[in-house]
Coordinates of C-alpha atoms in Angstrom, one line a residue:
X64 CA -14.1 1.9 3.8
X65 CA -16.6 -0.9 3.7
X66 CA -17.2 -3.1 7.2
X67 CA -16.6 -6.0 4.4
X68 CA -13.4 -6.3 2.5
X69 CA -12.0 -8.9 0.5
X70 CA -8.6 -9.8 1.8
X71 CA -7.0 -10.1 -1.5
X72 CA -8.2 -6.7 -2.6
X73 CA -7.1 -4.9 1.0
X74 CA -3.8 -6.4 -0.5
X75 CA -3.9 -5.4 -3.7
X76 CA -4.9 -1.9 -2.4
X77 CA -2.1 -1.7 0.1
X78 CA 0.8 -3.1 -2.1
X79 CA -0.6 -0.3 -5.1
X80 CA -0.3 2.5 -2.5
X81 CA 2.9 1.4 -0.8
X82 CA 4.7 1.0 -4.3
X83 CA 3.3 4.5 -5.2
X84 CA 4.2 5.6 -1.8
X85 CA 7.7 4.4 -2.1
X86 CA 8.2 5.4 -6.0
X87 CA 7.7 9.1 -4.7
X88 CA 9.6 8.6 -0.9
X89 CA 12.6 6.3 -1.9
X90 CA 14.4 7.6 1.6
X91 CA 11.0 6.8 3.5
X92 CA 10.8 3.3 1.8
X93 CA 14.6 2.1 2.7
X94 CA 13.1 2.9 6.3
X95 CA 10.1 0.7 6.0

């Protein structure tokens, strides 16, 4: 990972992995 990030795209990032994260762990994601 770069020392520099935007904050919008460390958002982006997070949200798209989460969702995908989620989409494949639905149990996991009523958790979070």
């Amino acid at each position: 990972m770069h020392e520099r990030h935007n904050v919008f795209c460390d958002e982006l990032m997070t949200a798209s992995v989460w969702v995908c994260y989620a989409s494949r762990n639905p149990v996991l994601s009523i958790n979070l």
